[in-house]
Structures are given as C-alpha cells and as structure tokens.
Tab-separated table of C-alpha atoms in Angstrom:
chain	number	residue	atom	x	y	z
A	8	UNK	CA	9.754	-6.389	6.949
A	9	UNK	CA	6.876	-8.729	8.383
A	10	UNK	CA	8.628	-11.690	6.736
A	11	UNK	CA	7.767	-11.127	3.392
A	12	UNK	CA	10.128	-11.830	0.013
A	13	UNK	CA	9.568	-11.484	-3.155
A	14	UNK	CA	11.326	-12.803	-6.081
A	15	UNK	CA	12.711	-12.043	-8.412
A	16	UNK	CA	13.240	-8.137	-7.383
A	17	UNK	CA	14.336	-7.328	-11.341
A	18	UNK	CA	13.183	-9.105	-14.740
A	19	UNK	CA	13.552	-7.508	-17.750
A	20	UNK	CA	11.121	-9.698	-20.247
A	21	UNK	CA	10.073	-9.348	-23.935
A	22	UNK	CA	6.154	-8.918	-25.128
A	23	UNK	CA	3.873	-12.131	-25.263
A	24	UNK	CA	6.403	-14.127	-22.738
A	25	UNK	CA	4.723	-15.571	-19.470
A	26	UNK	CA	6.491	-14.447	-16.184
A	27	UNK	CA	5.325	-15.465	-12.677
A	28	UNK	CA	6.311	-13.377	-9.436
A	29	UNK	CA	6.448	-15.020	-6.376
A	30	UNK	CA	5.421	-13.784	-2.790
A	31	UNK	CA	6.595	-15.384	-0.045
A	32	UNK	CA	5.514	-15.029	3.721
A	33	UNK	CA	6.794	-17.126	6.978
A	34	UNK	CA	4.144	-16.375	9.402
A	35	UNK	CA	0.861	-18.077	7.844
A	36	UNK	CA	-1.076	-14.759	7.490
A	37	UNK	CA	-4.266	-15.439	5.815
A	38	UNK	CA	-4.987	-12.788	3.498
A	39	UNK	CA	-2.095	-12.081	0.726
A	40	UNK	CA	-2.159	-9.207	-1.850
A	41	UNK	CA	-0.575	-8.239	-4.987
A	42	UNK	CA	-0.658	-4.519	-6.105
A	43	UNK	CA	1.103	-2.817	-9.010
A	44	UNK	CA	2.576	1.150	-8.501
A	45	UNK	CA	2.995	3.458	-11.599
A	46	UNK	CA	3.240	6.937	-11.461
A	47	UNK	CA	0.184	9.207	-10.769
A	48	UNK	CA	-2.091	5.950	-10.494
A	49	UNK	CA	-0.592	4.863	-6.707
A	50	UNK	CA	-0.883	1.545	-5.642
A	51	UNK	CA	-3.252	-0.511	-7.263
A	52	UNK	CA	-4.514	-3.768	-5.784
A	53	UNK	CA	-4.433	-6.518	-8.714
A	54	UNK	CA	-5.682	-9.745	-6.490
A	55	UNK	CA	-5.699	-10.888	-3.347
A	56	UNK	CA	-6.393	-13.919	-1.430
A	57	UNK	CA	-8.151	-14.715	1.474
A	58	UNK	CA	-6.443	-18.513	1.988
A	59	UNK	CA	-5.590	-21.096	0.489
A	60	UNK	CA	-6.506	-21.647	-3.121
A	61	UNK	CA	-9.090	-18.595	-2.384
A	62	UNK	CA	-8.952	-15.845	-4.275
A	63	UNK	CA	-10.422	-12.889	-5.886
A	64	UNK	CA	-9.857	-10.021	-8.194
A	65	UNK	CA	-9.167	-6.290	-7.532
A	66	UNK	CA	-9.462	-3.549	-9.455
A	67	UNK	CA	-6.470	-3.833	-12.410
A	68	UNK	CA	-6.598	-7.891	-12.665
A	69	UNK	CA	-6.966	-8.348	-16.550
A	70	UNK	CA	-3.860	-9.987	-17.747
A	71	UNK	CA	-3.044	-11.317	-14.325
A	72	UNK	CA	-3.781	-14.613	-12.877
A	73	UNK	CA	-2.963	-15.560	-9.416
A	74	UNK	CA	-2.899	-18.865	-7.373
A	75	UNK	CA	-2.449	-20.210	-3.811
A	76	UNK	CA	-1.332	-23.716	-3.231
A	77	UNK	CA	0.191	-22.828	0.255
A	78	UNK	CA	-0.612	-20.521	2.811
A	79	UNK	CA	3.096	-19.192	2.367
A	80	UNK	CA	3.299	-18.544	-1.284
A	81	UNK	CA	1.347	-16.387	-3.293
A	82	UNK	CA	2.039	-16.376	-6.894
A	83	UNK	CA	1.432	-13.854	-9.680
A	84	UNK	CA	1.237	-14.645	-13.397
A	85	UNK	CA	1.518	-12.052	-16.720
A	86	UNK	CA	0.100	-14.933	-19.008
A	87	UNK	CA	1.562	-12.944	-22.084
A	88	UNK	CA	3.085	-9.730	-20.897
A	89	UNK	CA	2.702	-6.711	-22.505
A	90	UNK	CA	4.438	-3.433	-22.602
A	91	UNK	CA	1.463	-0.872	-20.121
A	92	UNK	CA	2.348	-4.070	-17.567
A	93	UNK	CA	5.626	-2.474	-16.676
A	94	UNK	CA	5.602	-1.739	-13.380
A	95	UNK	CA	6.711	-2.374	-9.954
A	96	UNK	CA	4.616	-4.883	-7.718
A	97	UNK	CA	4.007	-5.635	-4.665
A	98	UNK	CA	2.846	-7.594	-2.361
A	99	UNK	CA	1.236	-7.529	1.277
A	100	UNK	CA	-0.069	-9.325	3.980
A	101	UNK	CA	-2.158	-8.286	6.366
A	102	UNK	CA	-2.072	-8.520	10.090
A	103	UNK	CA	-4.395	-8.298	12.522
A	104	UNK	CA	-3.855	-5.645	15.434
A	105	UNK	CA	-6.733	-3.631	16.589
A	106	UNK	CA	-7.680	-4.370	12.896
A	107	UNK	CA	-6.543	-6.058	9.333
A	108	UNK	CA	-3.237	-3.885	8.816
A	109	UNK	CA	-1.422	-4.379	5.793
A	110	UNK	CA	2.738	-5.001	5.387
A	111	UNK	CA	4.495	-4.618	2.447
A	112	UNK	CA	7.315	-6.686	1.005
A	113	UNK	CA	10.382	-5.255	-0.880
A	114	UNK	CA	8.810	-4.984	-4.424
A	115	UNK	CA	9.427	-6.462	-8.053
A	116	UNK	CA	10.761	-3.825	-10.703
A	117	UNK	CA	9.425	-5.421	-14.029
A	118	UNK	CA	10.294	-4.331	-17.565
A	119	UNK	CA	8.761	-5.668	-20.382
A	120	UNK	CA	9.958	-4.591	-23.585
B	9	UNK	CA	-16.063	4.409	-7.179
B	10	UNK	CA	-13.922	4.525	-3.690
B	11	UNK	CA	-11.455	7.098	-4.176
B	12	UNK	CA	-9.172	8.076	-1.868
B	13	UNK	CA	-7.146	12.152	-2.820
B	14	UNK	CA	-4.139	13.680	-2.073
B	15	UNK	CA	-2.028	16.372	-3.207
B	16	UNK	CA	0.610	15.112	-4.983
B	17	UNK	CA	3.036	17.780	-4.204
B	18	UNK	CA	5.579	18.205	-3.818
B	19	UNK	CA	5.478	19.921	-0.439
B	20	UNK	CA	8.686	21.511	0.575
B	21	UNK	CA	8.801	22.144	4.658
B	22	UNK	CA	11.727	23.973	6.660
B	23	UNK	CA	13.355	21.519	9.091
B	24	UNK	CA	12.367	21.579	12.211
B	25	UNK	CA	8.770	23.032	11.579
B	26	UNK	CA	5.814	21.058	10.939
B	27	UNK	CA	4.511	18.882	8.133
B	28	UNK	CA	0.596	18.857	7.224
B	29	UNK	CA	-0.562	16.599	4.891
B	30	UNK	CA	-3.996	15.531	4.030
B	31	UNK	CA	-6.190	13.541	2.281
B	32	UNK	CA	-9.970	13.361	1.641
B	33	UNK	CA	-11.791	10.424	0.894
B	34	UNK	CA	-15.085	9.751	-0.632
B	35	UNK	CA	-16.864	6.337	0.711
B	36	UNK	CA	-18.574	7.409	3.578
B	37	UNK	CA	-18.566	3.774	4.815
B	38	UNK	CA	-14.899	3.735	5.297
B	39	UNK	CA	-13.641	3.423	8.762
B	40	UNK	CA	-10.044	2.783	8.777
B	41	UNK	CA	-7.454	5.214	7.472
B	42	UNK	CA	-3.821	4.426	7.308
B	43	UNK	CA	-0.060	6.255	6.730
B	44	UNK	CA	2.317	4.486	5.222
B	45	UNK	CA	6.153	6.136	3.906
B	46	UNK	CA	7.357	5.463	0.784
B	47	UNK	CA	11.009	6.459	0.468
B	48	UNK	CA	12.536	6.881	-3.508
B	49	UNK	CA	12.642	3.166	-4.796
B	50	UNK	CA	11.396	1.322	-1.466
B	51	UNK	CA	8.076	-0.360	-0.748
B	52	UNK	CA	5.432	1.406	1.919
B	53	UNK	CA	6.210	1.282	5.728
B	54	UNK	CA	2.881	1.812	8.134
B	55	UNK	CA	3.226	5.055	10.158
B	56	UNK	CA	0.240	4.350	11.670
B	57	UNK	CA	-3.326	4.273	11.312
B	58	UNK	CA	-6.689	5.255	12.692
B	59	UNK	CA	-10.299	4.943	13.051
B	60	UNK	CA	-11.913	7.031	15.249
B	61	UNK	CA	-12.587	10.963	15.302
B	62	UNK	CA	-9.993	13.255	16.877
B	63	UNK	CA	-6.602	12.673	16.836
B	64	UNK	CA	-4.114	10.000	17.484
B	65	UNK	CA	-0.365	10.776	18.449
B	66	UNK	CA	2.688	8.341	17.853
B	67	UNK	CA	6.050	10.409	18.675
B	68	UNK	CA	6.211	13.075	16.070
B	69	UNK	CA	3.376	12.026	13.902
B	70	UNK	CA	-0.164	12.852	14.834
B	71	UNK	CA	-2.984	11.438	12.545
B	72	UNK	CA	-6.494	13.413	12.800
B	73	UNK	CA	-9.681	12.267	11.475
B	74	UNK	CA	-13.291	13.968	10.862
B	75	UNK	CA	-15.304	11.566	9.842
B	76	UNK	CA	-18.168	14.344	9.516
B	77	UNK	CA	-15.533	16.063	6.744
B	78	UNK	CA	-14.258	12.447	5.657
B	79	UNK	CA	-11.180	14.445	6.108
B	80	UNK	CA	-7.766	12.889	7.703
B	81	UNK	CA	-4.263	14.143	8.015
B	82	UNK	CA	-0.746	13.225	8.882
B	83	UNK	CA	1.310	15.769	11.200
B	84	UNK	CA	4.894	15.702	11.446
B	85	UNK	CA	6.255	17.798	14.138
B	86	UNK	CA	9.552	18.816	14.176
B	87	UNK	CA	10.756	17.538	10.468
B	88	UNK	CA	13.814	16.278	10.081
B	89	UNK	CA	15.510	15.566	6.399
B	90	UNK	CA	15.089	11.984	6.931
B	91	UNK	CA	11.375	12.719	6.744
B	92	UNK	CA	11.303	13.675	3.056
B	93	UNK	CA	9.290	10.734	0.995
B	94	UNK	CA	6.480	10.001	-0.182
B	95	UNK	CA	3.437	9.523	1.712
B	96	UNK	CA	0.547	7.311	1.080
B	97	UNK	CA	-3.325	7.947	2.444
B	98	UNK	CA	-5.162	4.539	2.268
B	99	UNK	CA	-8.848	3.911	3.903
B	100	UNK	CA	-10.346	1.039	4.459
B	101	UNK	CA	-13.382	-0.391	6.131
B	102	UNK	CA	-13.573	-3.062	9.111
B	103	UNK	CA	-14.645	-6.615	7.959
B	104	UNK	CA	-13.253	-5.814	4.099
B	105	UNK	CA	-9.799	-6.615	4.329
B	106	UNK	CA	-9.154	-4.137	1.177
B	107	UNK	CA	-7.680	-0.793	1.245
B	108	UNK	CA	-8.284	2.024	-1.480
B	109	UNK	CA	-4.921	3.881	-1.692
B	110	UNK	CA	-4.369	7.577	-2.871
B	111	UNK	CA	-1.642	8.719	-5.025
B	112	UNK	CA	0.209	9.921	-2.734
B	113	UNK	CA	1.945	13.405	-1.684
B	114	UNK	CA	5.837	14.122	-2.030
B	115	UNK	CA	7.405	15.509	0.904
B	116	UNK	CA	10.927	17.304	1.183
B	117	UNK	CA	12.049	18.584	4.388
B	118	UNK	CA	14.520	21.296	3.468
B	119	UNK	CA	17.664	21.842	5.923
C-alpha cells in the first residue's frame, strides 16, 4: 500500500459545510496528489504538491484548497461543499523507479447531501 | 487537451484465453504509459508501466507500445476470474510528474 492512509475513509456532510481530508504518507516522498473518481470522468487529478508548502493546481481544483505543512501530510479542503463534489478521492505519491511512478492510497467515499 | 481513451467496456473474456485491452492517447510528447487495476470499490494497483516501443512482459501481463500509433495495450494471458476489474490507461511524460488517466475499461473473465 506504499504507506499511504487516508482519513476519514466515509463522511457523509451537508451543503455549504467545510470538510478537510487528510493524506498521510511514512516514507517522505516528495510529490503528493489528490484526485477525485466519478463515473465515466476516471480519475481526475485535483492538486498536487511537489514539497513542502509547494503546491499547484490540476485540472478539477475549483472548490478545493490544499496545503502542506509536512512532508508527511497532505491535506485537502471542500471550503463549502456542494452536492457535484460527491465523490471518492484519492490520493498518491509518487516514487521514483526507472521513473516518477505513482501509488495509491485506500480512498475517501464522500457524500454531501 | 491531453486525453488519454479507452473502451469502457465491458469486455467479457473466457478463462483461460487472453485479454486485449487498449488505449490510445493523444499528446505526442508523452513518454510514459502505465496499468494500474481497479477492483469494485478499491483504489488503483500499478501492473506495470512502460516507455519504450515494443513490448514489455511481467508474468501474464505484457504491455506493448507504438509510439508511431501512440497506441499501447495491456495483455493478459491466460485469464483467470480474479482478473475481472477495471483497468486504468494513464500516460505521462518524464520530468512532469503528472499523469493524464483514461476512463478506464471493465473487464470480466467468465469461468
């Protein structure tokens, strides 16, 4: 499972409510990534970070913030959650063997009613 | 845009015969291809991955790439039930540590 956790694995919230996701990683991989999956979209990559308190956006960030205060944590923020942000997410790490390979960890199933 | 395509499926294989699946992809720049496994309600494993033309073999799986086509595929000899998931085409490019993912194809292996 390359180390990684995520937490909480379910949250069932209500609209406008805040929730953060957290990553968590034990081997001090640089780069960090948070992706959402829905049905007939795949995995899309949200934001990702290339250290700490570096980041960047990918291609589905609005309504997401992100932030990196450790090397191990990477957090993920739905400032007001709405209902198209149901989802599950995921997040990554990426390894380098012959080149940057990227791990998954065990997922987030969020509902937001 | 990057896109990355697949067939969604699903694709229904005897077991025991083999499994093609493919995926096109539309950067030309992108050097890196990847398989990952996605079973029902679990996150992506890596299969494997590759970069150069021709084929690479890992056990059942062989992963072929024509860069000339920006064409790759995913062979699974020999298919067992345990093989029916979803799998996932991502490519990539060396130096960008991102990877543009396709939708993915559906597998069942039927015994």
């Amino acid at each position: 499972d390359a180390g990684i956790t995520q937490s909480p694995r379910h949250k069932v919230t209500e609209t406008g409510t805040p929730v953060t996701l957290r990553c968590h990683q034990t081997e001090n991989h640089r780069y960090m990534y948070w992706y959402r999956q829905d049905p007939g979209h795949g995995l899309r990559l949200i934001h990702y970070s290339y250290g700490v308190k570096d980041t960047d956006k990918g291609e589905v960030s609005d309504g997401y913030s992100v932030s990196r205060s450790k090397t191990e944590d990477f957090l993920l923020t739905l400032e007001s959650a709405t209902s198209s942000q149901t989802s599950v997410y995921f997040c990554a790490i990426s390894v380098k063997l012959r080149q940057e390979t990227q791990y998954f960890g065990p997922g987030t199933r969020l509902l937001v009613l | 845009q990057k896109e990355v395509e697949q067939n969604s499926g699903p694709l229904s294989v005897p077991e025991g015969a083999i499994a093609s699946l493919n995926c096109t992809y539309s950067d030309r720049g992108s050097q890196s291809f990847f398989w990952y496994r996605q079973y029902s309600g679990k996150s992506p494993e890596l299969i494997m991955f590759i970069y150069s033309n021709g084929d690479k073999e890992d056990g059942r799986f062989t992963a072929q790439l024509n860069k000339a086509s920006q064409y790759v595929s995913l062979l699974i000899r020999d298919s067992q039930p345990s093989d029916s998931a979803t799998y996932l085409c991502a490519g990539g490019n060396f130096g960008n540590e991102k990877l543009t993912f396709g939708t993915g194809t559906r597998l069942t292996i039927i015994p």
